[in-house]
Short mmCIF file of C-alpha atoms in Angstrom, two decimals:
data_model
loop_
_atom_site.label_atom_id
_atom_site.label_comp_id
_atom_site.label_asym_id
_atom_site.label_seq_id
_atom_site.Cartn_x
_atom_site.Cartn_y
_atom_site.Cartn_z
CA UNK A 10 62.91 35.27 -3.15
CA UNK A 11 60.00 38.28 -1.57
CA UNK A 12 58.26 39.36 0.85
CA UNK A 13 55.55 41.38 1.67
CA UNK A 14 56.32 44.05 3.35
CA UNK A 15 55.62 47.53 4.87
CA UNK A 16 56.64 51.07 3.46
CA UNK A 17 59.73 50.96 6.01
CA UNK A 18 63.40 50.27 4.31
CA UNK A 19 63.79 49.33 7.95
CA UNK A 20 60.80 46.73 8.23
CA UNK A 21 62.31 45.48 4.86
CA UNK A 22 64.87 44.32 6.31
CA UNK A 23 63.87 43.59 9.69
CA UNK A 24 61.96 41.22 7.57
CA UNK A 25 64.23 39.55 5.57
CA UNK A 26 67.04 39.25 8.58
CA UNK A 27 64.20 37.73 10.96
CA UNK A 28 61.84 36.40 8.62
CA UNK A 29 61.96 32.89 7.72
CA UNK A 30 60.06 30.98 8.42
CA UNK A 31 60.80 30.70 4.94
CA UNK A 32 64.18 28.88 4.62
CA UNK A 33 64.25 26.23 0.99
CA UNK A 34 65.16 23.00 1.48
CA UNK A 35 67.82 22.28 -1.17
CA UNK A 36 66.17 18.89 -3.31
CA UNK A 37 68.46 16.83 -5.37
CA UNK A 38 66.15 17.37 -8.51
CA UNK A 39 67.65 14.87 -12.10
CA UNK A 40 67.14 16.24 -15.35
CA UNK A 41 64.46 14.50 -16.23
CA UNK A 42 62.48 14.49 -13.00
CA UNK A 43 58.66 15.24 -12.86
CA UNK A 44 59.12 17.77 -10.61
CA UNK A 45 61.97 19.67 -12.53
CA UNK A 46 59.71 19.65 -16.38
CA UNK A 47 56.89 21.15 -13.79
CA UNK A 48 58.72 24.28 -13.53
CA UNK A 49 58.38 26.04 -17.39
CA UNK A 50 55.15 25.24 -16.81
CA UNK A 51 55.19 26.77 -13.09
CA UNK A 52 57.05 30.39 -14.82
CA UNK A 53 54.16 29.88 -17.80
CA UNK A 54 51.34 29.52 -15.59
CA UNK A 55 53.12 32.81 -13.06
CA UNK A 56 53.42 34.77 -15.69
CA UNK A 57 49.79 34.45 -16.80
CA UNK A 58 48.85 35.42 -13.54
CA UNK A 59 50.48 38.61 -13.60
CA UNK A 60 53.94 38.18 -12.58
CA UNK A 61 57.35 39.37 -13.88
CA UNK A 62 59.51 36.38 -13.89
CA UNK A 63 61.00 36.84 -17.94
CA UNK A 64 64.34 36.78 -16.74
CA UNK A 65 64.94 33.69 -14.91
CA UNK A 66 64.32 30.10 -16.11
CA UNK A 67 64.39 26.34 -15.17
CA UNK A 68 68.43 24.86 -15.66
CA UNK A 69 68.18 20.56 -15.12
CA UNK A 70 71.46 20.16 -15.05
CA UNK A 71 72.62 22.20 -11.90
CA UNK A 72 72.71 19.69 -9.16
CA UNK A 73 70.34 20.79 -6.95
CA UNK A 74 66.61 22.37 -8.69
CA UNK A 75 66.87 25.84 -9.14
CA UNK A 76 66.90 29.43 -11.33
CA UNK A 77 68.99 30.71 -13.77
CA UNK A 78 68.93 33.97 -14.66
CA UNK A 79 68.16 34.05 -19.35
CA UNK A 80 70.60 37.40 -18.93
CA UNK A 81 72.78 39.86 -17.60
CA UNK A 82 70.96 41.00 -14.51
CA UNK A 83 72.13 44.45 -13.28
CA UNK A 84 72.66 45.22 -9.69
CA UNK A 85 69.64 46.04 -7.40
CA UNK A 86 66.65 44.64 -9.60
CA UNK A 87 63.87 43.02 -9.22
CA UNK A 88 63.80 39.61 -10.61
CA UNK A 89 60.08 38.14 -9.40
CA UNK A 90 57.77 40.20 -8.86
CA UNK A 91 54.74 37.84 -7.67
CA UNK A 92 50.63 39.20 -7.23
CA UNK A 93 49.72 38.14 -3.72
CA UNK A 94 46.92 36.73 -5.70
CA UNK A 95 49.48 33.60 -6.27
CA UNK A 96 50.38 34.02 -2.61
CA UNK A 97 48.90 30.49 0.18
CA UNK A 98 48.69 32.72 3.21
CA UNK A 99 47.21 32.64 6.32
CA UNK A 100 46.62 35.82 8.73
CA UNK A 101 46.75 36.48 12.22
CA UNK A 102 44.03 36.24 14.34
CA UNK A 103 41.93 34.96 11.10
CA UNK A 104 38.89 32.71 10.90
CA UNK A 105 39.68 29.19 9.24
CA UNK A 106 38.42 29.61 5.50
CA UNK A 107 37.36 26.14 5.43
CA UNK A 108 35.11 25.99 7.85
CA UNK A 109 33.21 22.90 6.04
CA UNK A 110 36.95 20.58 6.15
CA UNK A 111 38.19 21.93 9.01
CA UNK A 112 36.09 23.24 12.37
CA UNK A 113 36.85 26.36 14.51
CA UNK A 114 38.38 25.53 17.32
CA UNK A 115 41.43 23.21 15.24
CA UNK A 116 42.32 26.59 13.34
CA UNK A 117 42.23 28.59 16.45
CA UNK A 118 44.52 26.61 18.45
CA UNK A 119 46.30 26.37 16.20
CA UNK A 120 49.78 27.98 15.17
CA UNK A 121 50.17 29.39 11.90
CA UNK A 122 52.45 26.75 10.29
CA UNK A 123 49.87 24.26 11.30
CA UNK A 124 47.24 26.83 9.56
CA UNK A 125 48.99 26.71 6.44
CA UNK A 126 49.39 23.36 6.33
CA UNK A 127 46.21 22.39 6.80
CA UNK A 128 44.47 24.86 3.96
CA UNK A 129 47.80 23.81 1.91
CA UNK A 130 46.72 19.98 2.45
CA UNK A 131 43.62 20.68 1.05
CA UNK A 132 44.49 22.43 -1.83
CA UNK A 133 46.46 19.16 -2.67
CA UNK A 134 43.34 17.34 -3.06
CA UNK A 135 41.33 19.18 -5.41
CA UNK A 136 44.08 18.41 -7.29
CA UNK A 137 43.55 19.56 -11.25
CA UNK A 138 40.73 21.77 -9.65
CA UNK A 139 43.02 24.67 -7.38
CA UNK A 140 43.30 27.07 -8.80
CA UNK A 141 47.31 26.20 -7.11
CA UNK A 142 48.11 23.48 -9.55
CA UNK A 143 51.08 24.28 -11.46
CA UNK A 144 52.90 25.24 -8.21
CA UNK A 145 51.96 22.36 -6.78
CA UNK A 146 52.82 20.05 -9.52
CA UNK A 147 56.36 21.75 -8.67
CA UNK A 148 57.54 20.82 -5.14
CA UNK A 149 58.82 17.67 -3.65
CA UNK A 150 57.28 14.63 -2.18
CA UNK A 151 59.58 14.67 0.44
CA UNK A 152 61.75 16.75 2.38
CA UNK A 153 64.16 15.39 4.18
CA UNK A 154 64.43 17.24 7.87
CA UNK A 155 65.05 15.64 11.37
CA UNK A 156 61.39 15.57 11.74
CA UNK A 157 61.90 11.73 9.75
CA UNK A 158 65.34 10.92 10.94
CA UNK A 159 65.76 8.07 13.58
CA UNK A 160 67.48 7.74 17.00
CA UNK A 161 70.63 6.35 15.76
CA UNK A 162 70.19 8.62 13.00
CA UNK A 163 69.72 11.42 15.31
CA UNK A 164 73.01 9.71 17.04
CA UNK A 165 75.19 10.72 13.97
CA UNK A 166 75.22 14.61 14.48
CA UNK A 167 76.98 13.65 17.91
CA UNK A 168 74.63 16.21 19.50
CA UNK A 169 73.51 15.93 22.88
CA UNK A 170 75.82 16.11 25.61
CA UNK A 171 75.06 19.47 26.62
CA UNK A 172 71.11 20.42 28.08
CA UNK A 173 70.34 22.72 25.01
CA UNK A 174 72.33 20.19 22.62
CA UNK A 175 69.62 18.23 24.24
CA UNK A 176 67.39 20.96 23.53
CA UNK A 177 67.88 21.04 20.27
CA UNK A 178 67.24 16.88 19.67
CA UNK A 179 64.11 17.29 21.10
CA UNK A 180 62.89 19.75 19.04
CA UNK A 181 63.67 17.79 16.66
CA UNK A 182 61.18 14.84 18.02
CA UNK A 183 58.91 16.62 18.75
CA UNK A 184 57.21 19.14 15.51
CA UNK A 185 56.11 14.76 14.37
CA UNK A 186 54.57 14.22 17.55
CA UNK A 187 52.69 17.99 17.29
CA UNK A 188 51.90 16.84 14.35
CA UNK A 189 50.27 13.99 15.13
CA UNK A 190 48.87 15.68 17.81
CA UNK A 191 46.78 17.87 15.04
CA UNK A 192 45.73 15.24 12.28
CA UNK A 193 43.90 13.66 16.34
CA UNK A 194 41.81 16.57 16.30
CA UNK A 195 41.35 16.06 12.64
CA UNK A 196 39.47 12.73 12.50
CA UNK A 197 36.23 13.35 11.97
CA UNK A 198 36.67 16.46 10.31
CA UNK A 199 35.34 16.61 6.93
CA UNK A 200 39.39 17.42 5.80
CA UNK A 201 39.30 12.99 6.78
CA UNK A 202 36.99 11.78 6.15
CA UNK A 203 35.15 13.54 3.20
CA UNK A 204 38.87 14.11 1.66
CA UNK A 205 40.70 11.06 3.26
CA UNK A 206 43.97 12.90 3.94
CA UNK A 207 46.55 10.74 5.87
CA UNK A 208 48.95 11.10 8.05
CA UNK A 209 51.46 11.22 6.12
CA UNK A 210 49.09 14.02 4.06
CA UNK A 211 49.60 16.05 6.75
CA UNK A 212 53.58 15.44 7.82
CA UNK A 213 54.09 15.98 4.03
CA UNK A 214 52.27 19.34 3.60
CA UNK A 215 54.16 20.65 7.65
CA UNK A 216 56.96 19.63 5.58
CA UNK A 217 55.89 22.12 2.75
CA UNK A 218 55.08 24.67 4.82
CA UNK A 219 57.84 24.32 6.96
CA UNK A 220 60.85 24.07 4.55
CA UNK A 221 59.36 26.73 1.76
CA UNK A 222 57.66 29.59 3.55
CA UNK A 223 57.61 32.93 4.07
CA UNK A 224 56.40 35.66 6.77
CA UNK A 225 55.19 38.37 5.12
CA UNK A 226 53.67 41.60 5.90
CA UNK A 227 49.88 41.38 5.85
CA UNK A 228 48.40 44.54 3.00
CA UNK A 229 48.02 47.64 3.97
CA UNK A 230 44.81 48.70 4.68
CA UNK A 231 43.25 52.18 5.42
CA UNK A 232 44.38 52.62 9.57
CA UNK A 233 47.81 51.81 8.59
CA UNK A 234 50.12 54.61 9.55
CA UNK A 235 50.96 55.13 5.91
CA UNK A 236 47.44 55.86 5.49
CA UNK A 237 47.00 57.53 8.66
CA UNK A 238 48.94 59.78 8.42
CA UNK A 239 48.03 60.77 4.51
CA UNK A 240 45.28 61.87 5.47
CA UNK A 241 45.96 63.72 8.24
CA UNK A 242 48.30 66.09 6.36
CA UNK A 243 45.86 66.50 4.11
CA UNK A 244 43.61 67.74 6.97
CA UNK A 245 46.07 70.11 8.13
CA UNK A 246 47.45 71.48 4.47
CA UNK A 247 42.81 71.72 3.83
CA UNK A 248 42.25 73.57 6.97
CA UNK A 249 44.25 75.85 6.33
CA UNK A 250 43.08 77.36 3.01
CA UNK A 251 40.62 80.69 3.97
CA UNK A 252 37.25 79.23 3.82
CA UNK A 253 37.54 76.68 6.25
CA UNK A 254 40.08 77.55 8.65
CA UNK A 255 37.04 80.27 9.65
CA UNK A 256 35.53 77.18 11.39
CA UNK A 257 35.77 77.62 14.99
CA UNK A 258 37.59 74.53 15.51
CA UNK A 259 39.60 74.67 12.60
CA UNK A 260 43.23 75.93 15.01
CA UNK A 261 42.36 72.73 17.41
CA UNK A 262 42.31 70.34 14.28
CA UNK A 263 45.26 71.25 12.33
CA UNK A 264 47.31 71.27 16.01
CA UNK A 265 45.47 67.78 16.22
CA UNK A 266 46.52 66.49 12.32
CA UNK A 267 50.05 67.88 13.15
CA UNK A 268 51.00 65.60 15.47
CA UNK A 269 49.37 62.31 14.55
CA UNK A 270 51.47 63.77 11.12
CA UNK A 271 55.09 63.37 12.71
CA UNK A 272 53.43 60.53 14.87
CA UNK A 273 53.25 58.12 11.70
CA UNK A 274 55.89 59.38 10.11
CA UNK A 275 57.87 58.30 12.85
CA UNK A 276 56.26 54.44 13.20
CA UNK A 277 57.02 54.37 9.75
CA UNK A 278 60.53 55.27 9.99
CA UNK A 279 61.45 53.72 13.25
CA UNK A 280 58.19 51.22 13.38
CA UNK A 281 58.83 47.25 13.36
CA UNK A 282 57.23 44.36 13.32
CA UNK A 283 57.10 41.19 14.76
CA UNK A 284 56.31 37.59 12.95
CA UNK A 285 53.31 37.53 14.87
CA UNK A 286 51.77 40.31 13.47
CA UNK A 287 52.63 39.27 9.96
CA UNK A 288 50.58 36.74 7.01
CA UNK A 289 52.57 33.34 6.78
CA UNK A 290 52.94 32.02 2.71
CA UNK A 291 53.55 30.04 0.19
CA UNK A 292 55.32 31.92 -2.70
CA UNK A 293 55.34 30.58 -5.98
CA UNK A 294 58.26 30.42 -7.96
CA UNK A 295 59.91 32.99 -5.41
CA UNK A 296 60.88 29.72 -3.25
CA UNK A 297 62.46 28.31 -6.48
CA UNK A 298 65.40 30.60 -5.75
CA UNK A 299 67.82 28.55 -3.70
CA UNK A 300 69.43 29.22 -0.01
CA UNK A 301 73.16 31.66 -0.42
CA UNK A 302 74.16 32.20 2.98
CA UNK A 303 76.21 34.81 1.79
CA UNK A 304 73.78 35.82 -1.47
CA UNK A 305 72.62 39.77 -0.31
CA UNK A 306 69.13 40.15 -2.02
CA UNK A 307 66.55 41.31 -0.58
CA UNK A 308 62.63 40.93 -0.14
CA UNK A 309 60.27 43.99 -0.42
CA UNK A 310 56.63 45.08 -1.31
CA UNK A 311 55.52 46.69 -4.86
CA UNK A 312 53.12 47.50 -6.93
CA UNK A 313 52.02 50.00 -3.52
CA UNK A 314 51.58 46.35 -1.25
CA UNK A 315 49.77 44.24 -4.79
CA UNK A 316 53.09 42.47 -5.24
CA UNK A 317 55.32 40.24 -3.38
CA UNK A 318 58.99 41.65 -5.28
CA UNK A 319 62.64 39.06 -5.19
CA UNK A 320 65.15 41.59 -5.19
CA UNK A 321 69.56 40.38 -6.26
CA UNK A 322 72.02 41.65 -4.54
CA UNK A 323 74.16 43.84 -5.96
CA UNK A 324 76.53 41.97 -7.52
CA UNK A 325 74.07 41.15 -9.58
CA UNK A 326 73.90 37.69 -11.96
CA UNK A 327 75.54 37.23 -15.06
CA UNK A 328 73.08 35.09 -17.87
CA UNK A 329 73.22 31.61 -17.23
CA UNK A 330 73.74 31.69 -14.47
CA UNK A 331 72.04 30.48 -10.48
CA UNK A 332 70.40 32.63 -8.65
CA UNK A 333 70.00 32.23 -5.15
CA UNK A 334 68.99 33.96 -1.83
CA UNK A 335 69.60 34.21 1.85
CA UNK A 336 66.37 33.36 3.42
CA UNK A 337 67.71 34.75 6.36
CA UNK A 338 70.44 34.70 8.98
CA UNK A 339 70.33 30.95 10.11
CA UNK A 340 72.13 28.64 11.48
CA UNK A 341 72.92 24.78 10.55
CA UNK A 342 70.70 23.90 12.90
CA UNK A 343 67.76 25.33 11.87
CA UNK A 344 68.52 24.91 8.65
CA UNK A 345 69.11 21.12 9.12
CA UNK A 346 66.19 20.59 11.86
CA UNK A 347 63.80 22.30 9.49
CA UNK A 348 64.80 22.37 5.83
CA UNK A 349 66.94 19.35 5.68
CA UNK A 350 69.78 20.47 4.15
CA UNK A 351 73.49 21.75 6.21
CA UNK A 352 75.44 25.40 4.39
CA UNK A 353 79.39 23.77 4.65
CA UNK A 354 79.35 28.15 3.98
CA UNK A 355 77.24 29.12 6.08
CA UNK A 356 78.49 33.01 7.11
CA UNK A 357 75.54 32.86 9.72
CA UNK A 358 76.16 28.88 11.56
CA UNK A 359 77.15 29.49 15.02
CA UNK A 360 76.65 27.05 18.26
CA UNK A 361 74.82 28.17 21.64
CA UNK A 362 76.00 27.06 24.86
CA UNK A 363 75.68 27.77 28.71
CA UNK A 364 78.42 29.70 29.99
CA UNK A 365 76.65 30.34 32.85
CA UNK A 366 76.16 26.66 34.36
CA UNK A 367 79.60 25.67 33.16
CA UNK A 368 80.65 28.79 35.51
CA UNK A 369 78.40 27.91 38.17
CA UNK A 370 79.60 23.07 38.22
CA UNK A 371 83.28 23.84 36.26
CA UNK A 372 85.13 26.81 37.52
CA UNK A 373 87.09 26.39 40.23
CA UNK A 374 87.64 30.06 41.60
CA UNK A 375 84.13 31.32 41.85
CA UNK A 376 82.87 34.56 40.47
CA UNK A 377 81.77 36.91 43.50
CA UNK A 378 78.65 36.20 44.97
CA UNK A 379 76.77 39.85 44.39
CA UNK A 380 77.85 39.60 40.78
CA UNK A 381 76.54 36.58 40.21
CA UNK A 382 72.70 37.34 41.94
CA UNK A 383 73.32 40.48 39.35
CA UNK A 384 73.40 38.27 36.58
CA UNK A 385 70.54 35.43 37.93
CA UNK A 386 68.39 38.85 38.24
CA UNK A 387 68.52 40.23 35.20
CA UNK A 388 66.98 38.61 31.96
CA UNK A 389 69.40 40.05 29.66
CA UNK A 390 72.48 39.11 31.69
CA UNK A 391 71.60 35.90 32.03
CA UNK A 392 70.09 34.91 28.58
CA UNK A 393 74.09 36.35 26.90
CA UNK A 394 75.46 34.14 29.37
CA UNK A 395 72.91 31.04 29.76
CA UNK A 396 72.70 31.40 25.63
CA UNK A 397 76.00 31.85 24.72
CA UNK A 398 76.68 32.82 21.33
CA UNK A 399 79.63 31.68 19.02
CA UNK A 400 80.02 32.65 15.52
CA UNK A 401 83.23 32.58 12.96
CA UNK A 402 83.35 35.76 14.23
CA UNK A 403 83.48 34.62 18.05
CA UNK A 404 81.51 35.10 20.66
CA UNK A 405 79.00 38.24 20.80
CA UNK A 406 79.38 41.57 22.55
CA UNK A 407 76.65 40.41 25.26
CA UNK A 408 77.82 36.82 25.96
CA UNK A 409 81.50 38.50 26.60
CA UNK A 410 80.07 42.46 27.98
CA UNK A 411 78.07 39.62 30.91
CA UNK A 412 81.07 38.11 31.40
CA UNK A 413 83.62 40.11 32.01
CA UNK A 414 81.20 41.95 34.87
CA UNK A 415 80.40 38.30 35.73
CA UNK A 416 84.48 37.78 36.38
CA UNK A 417 85.42 40.94 36.92
CA UNK A 418 86.88 41.74 40.72
CA UNK A 419 85.04 43.88 43.24
CA UNK A 420 87.39 47.17 42.50
CA UNK A 421 86.64 47.02 39.02
CA UNK A 422 82.86 46.01 39.55
CA UNK A 423 82.33 48.95 42.49
CA UNK A 424 83.59 51.90 39.76
CA UNK A 425 81.95 51.02 36.97
CA UNK A 426 78.78 51.24 39.66
CA UNK A 427 79.16 54.85 39.55
CA UNK A 428 78.58 56.32 36.22
CA UNK A 429 79.88 59.50 34.62
CA UNK A 430 77.81 61.76 33.26
CA UNK A 431 80.51 62.18 30.25
CA UNK A 432 79.57 58.21 29.69
CA UNK A 433 76.27 58.16 30.34
CA UNK A 434 75.61 60.99 27.99
CA UNK A 435 77.80 59.11 25.41
CA UNK A 436 76.17 56.18 25.45
CA UNK A 437 72.52 57.49 25.35
CA UNK A 438 74.04 59.54 21.59
CA UNK A 439 76.03 56.00 20.31
CA UNK A 440 73.74 53.17 21.29
CA UNK A 441 70.44 55.25 21.81
CA UNK A 442 70.30 53.58 24.84
CA UNK A 443 69.84 54.07 28.61
CA UNK A 444 72.82 52.95 30.21
CA UNK A 445 73.30 50.37 33.46
CA UNK A 446 76.07 50.15 35.15
CA UNK A 447 77.39 46.91 32.92
CA UNK A 448 77.86 49.02 29.71
CA UNK A 449 81.10 49.73 31.40
CA UNK A 450 81.46 45.50 31.10
CA UNK A 451 81.49 46.70 26.93
CA UNK A 452 85.28 47.88 26.70
CA UNK A 453 88.04 45.50 27.81
CA UNK A 454 88.67 45.36 31.21
CA UNK A 455 92.05 44.77 33.01
CA UNK A 456 94.32 41.84 31.73
CA UNK A 457 93.13 39.47 34.78
CA UNK A 458 90.01 40.23 34.03
CA UNK A 459 90.10 39.72 30.48
CA UNK A 460 92.47 35.99 31.07
CA UNK A 461 90.27 34.73 32.86
CA UNK A 462 87.20 35.85 30.67
CA UNK A 463 89.04 34.19 27.58
CA UNK A 464 90.46 30.61 30.27
CA UNK A 465 86.29 30.37 30.69
CA UNK A 466 85.21 29.98 27.26
CA UNK A 467 87.99 28.11 25.72
CA UNK A 468 87.93 25.66 28.80
CA UNK A 469 84.11 25.51 27.62
CA UNK A 470 85.23 24.53 24.24
CA UNK A 471 87.60 22.03 25.30
CA UNK A 472 85.12 20.12 27.20
CA UNK A 473 82.78 19.86 24.39
CA UNK A 474 85.01 18.61 21.82
CA UNK A 475 86.12 16.38 24.51
CA UNK A 476 82.52 15.51 24.46
CA UNK A 477 82.46 14.83 20.74
CA UNK A 478 83.25 10.92 19.91
CA UNK A 479 85.80 11.80 16.94
CA UNK A 480 88.00 14.85 16.69
CA UNK A 481 86.83 17.40 13.33
CA UNK A 482 90.10 16.40 11.62
CA UNK A 483 88.47 12.48 11.19
CA UNK A 484 85.24 14.36 9.69
CA UNK A 485 86.48 15.31 7.60
CA UNK A 486 88.36 12.74 6.29
CA UNK A 487 85.43 10.47 6.75
CA UNK A 488 83.50 12.88 4.55
CA UNK A 489 86.43 13.83 1.29
CA UNK A 490 85.51 9.68 2.06
CA UNK A 491 82.53 9.36 1.08
CA UNK A 492 82.16 12.13 -1.58
CA UNK A 493 84.74 10.71 -3.36
CA UNK A 494 83.42 7.08 -3.13
CA UNK A 495 79.77 7.87 -2.79
CA UNK A 496 78.67 4.92 -0.77
CA UNK A 497 77.14 5.98 2.00
CA UNK A 498 73.93 7.02 2.89
CA UNK A 499 72.62 11.30 2.35
CA UNK A 500 71.44 11.63 5.84
CA UNK A 501 75.60 10.44 7.10
CA UNK A 502 76.92 12.58 4.77
CA UNK A 503 74.57 15.20 6.06
CA UNK A 504 75.37 14.72 9.47
CA UNK A 505 79.46 14.82 9.03
CA UNK A 506 78.30 18.44 7.67
CA UNK A 507 76.63 19.53 10.49
CA UNK A 508 79.49 18.34 12.99
CA UNK A 509 82.34 19.80 10.77
CA UNK A 510 80.09 22.97 11.40
CA UNK A 511 79.92 23.72 14.71
CA UNK A 512 83.65 21.72 16.01
CA UNK A 513 85.17 24.16 13.22
CA UNK A 514 83.37 27.42 16.05
CA UNK A 515 84.92 25.41 19.11
CA UNK A 516 87.86 24.88 17.46
CA UNK A 517 88.90 28.17 16.61
CA UNK A 518 87.53 29.54 19.83
CA UNK A 519 90.05 27.04 21.59
CA UNK A 520 92.99 28.28 18.86
CA UNK A 521 92.59 31.25 19.66
CA UNK A 522 93.39 31.11 23.20
CA UNK A 523 95.93 29.29 22.49
CA UNK A 524 97.45 32.33 20.22
CA UNK A 525 96.43 34.99 23.30
CA UNK A 526 98.17 32.34 25.32
#
């Protein structure tokens, strides 16, 4: 996996974490299948066009098609260096590169995922004339994401008891509707009339992009912070030379150049990039590396931005060992909905719940009305409770903080609103943010408040668990039987794995309450 990014290592970390429009789906590929046979040709093609991937090889003995190390690879090494010219990509605000096939108004009104899908589909229609033909030959003919699941199969997920669960299912169905709407707009376009592209073609292209595309930083131009900073620094140096320093405006220009230099340094060190401002790209070879949520590898630019580099994690890889990558901190919801697989050992799995609605509808002892109004008036507090995140580590710090405030006694609330200068400064220094009175609730409150918080969270998890038609033990038993008899469909197995993932999180929360009680 690799990624074109800004020069800042901080941005590299942000990109790898946010990003992923890019988790790659794990498609089964038995030895001898056409896509497996095409991978060695892909590696040769990429190498012939400047890619460095000679440390990797395909291995058809793997249960899931992937790449293995040819020799021992030290931690932190570059395992793939891909020229950007081999990346099939679209940029923000880019005009349509194939206007004879796709109307500009359709292109400009489409999201980047669809733009890249249209560009990719046009390339596939060129067959052997496409510059990416060796790459296209390695791609799966079907990606089994939730887009293709029937209502009966979606019901197997046992999702739908809460509004957020219903939204998840609706999003899965809406993806296919959006593709159909896009195809309807293209019915008279050259992509359909000249290249005979079908709705099924567009669905497949969208599946490929959704499951394999990487969000990468656009190449740095002359107006990048680095380029401007270098120019300002050089101006600062040159204007100090005696000949130039005699100019009347030299001191003023030096002062401006110095300010610009420091601003550019700040932009490089502390700046961030939003996903909407990045390119979206299909990266040959890099997207053949399988997902592993525990992998610590990352992506970075190379060659001054001319290449995308995949860096292996600190543990490296031994010869003939499979090389994997964590595409993003994605939950199993994201993996299943967009990429067609579930990670049973997903360190980033999470369950999203609406604690605020649960409290308003179910808790007998309602919270203080003023504190409830404060929560509804604060976007941060409201989001922390209405979209609360439960992970293997427990509920998020933001959720617990907001819940403490909501359930705190009036005395605790009044005390928190009298900001103490020492704690105010501490918050600024340690957390680098301007605090509100709510910062006090990052710390544990009275035993009574902590008990109420624990009871609400446990009661919520118990209610959600009771809404499911099977228990965690039932699902684990069913999955073990399926694996032993191999009698059920792949989607049934995925549904069981998905259910086990989120039910494990709910059960852990309930168990922690029992222990603390």
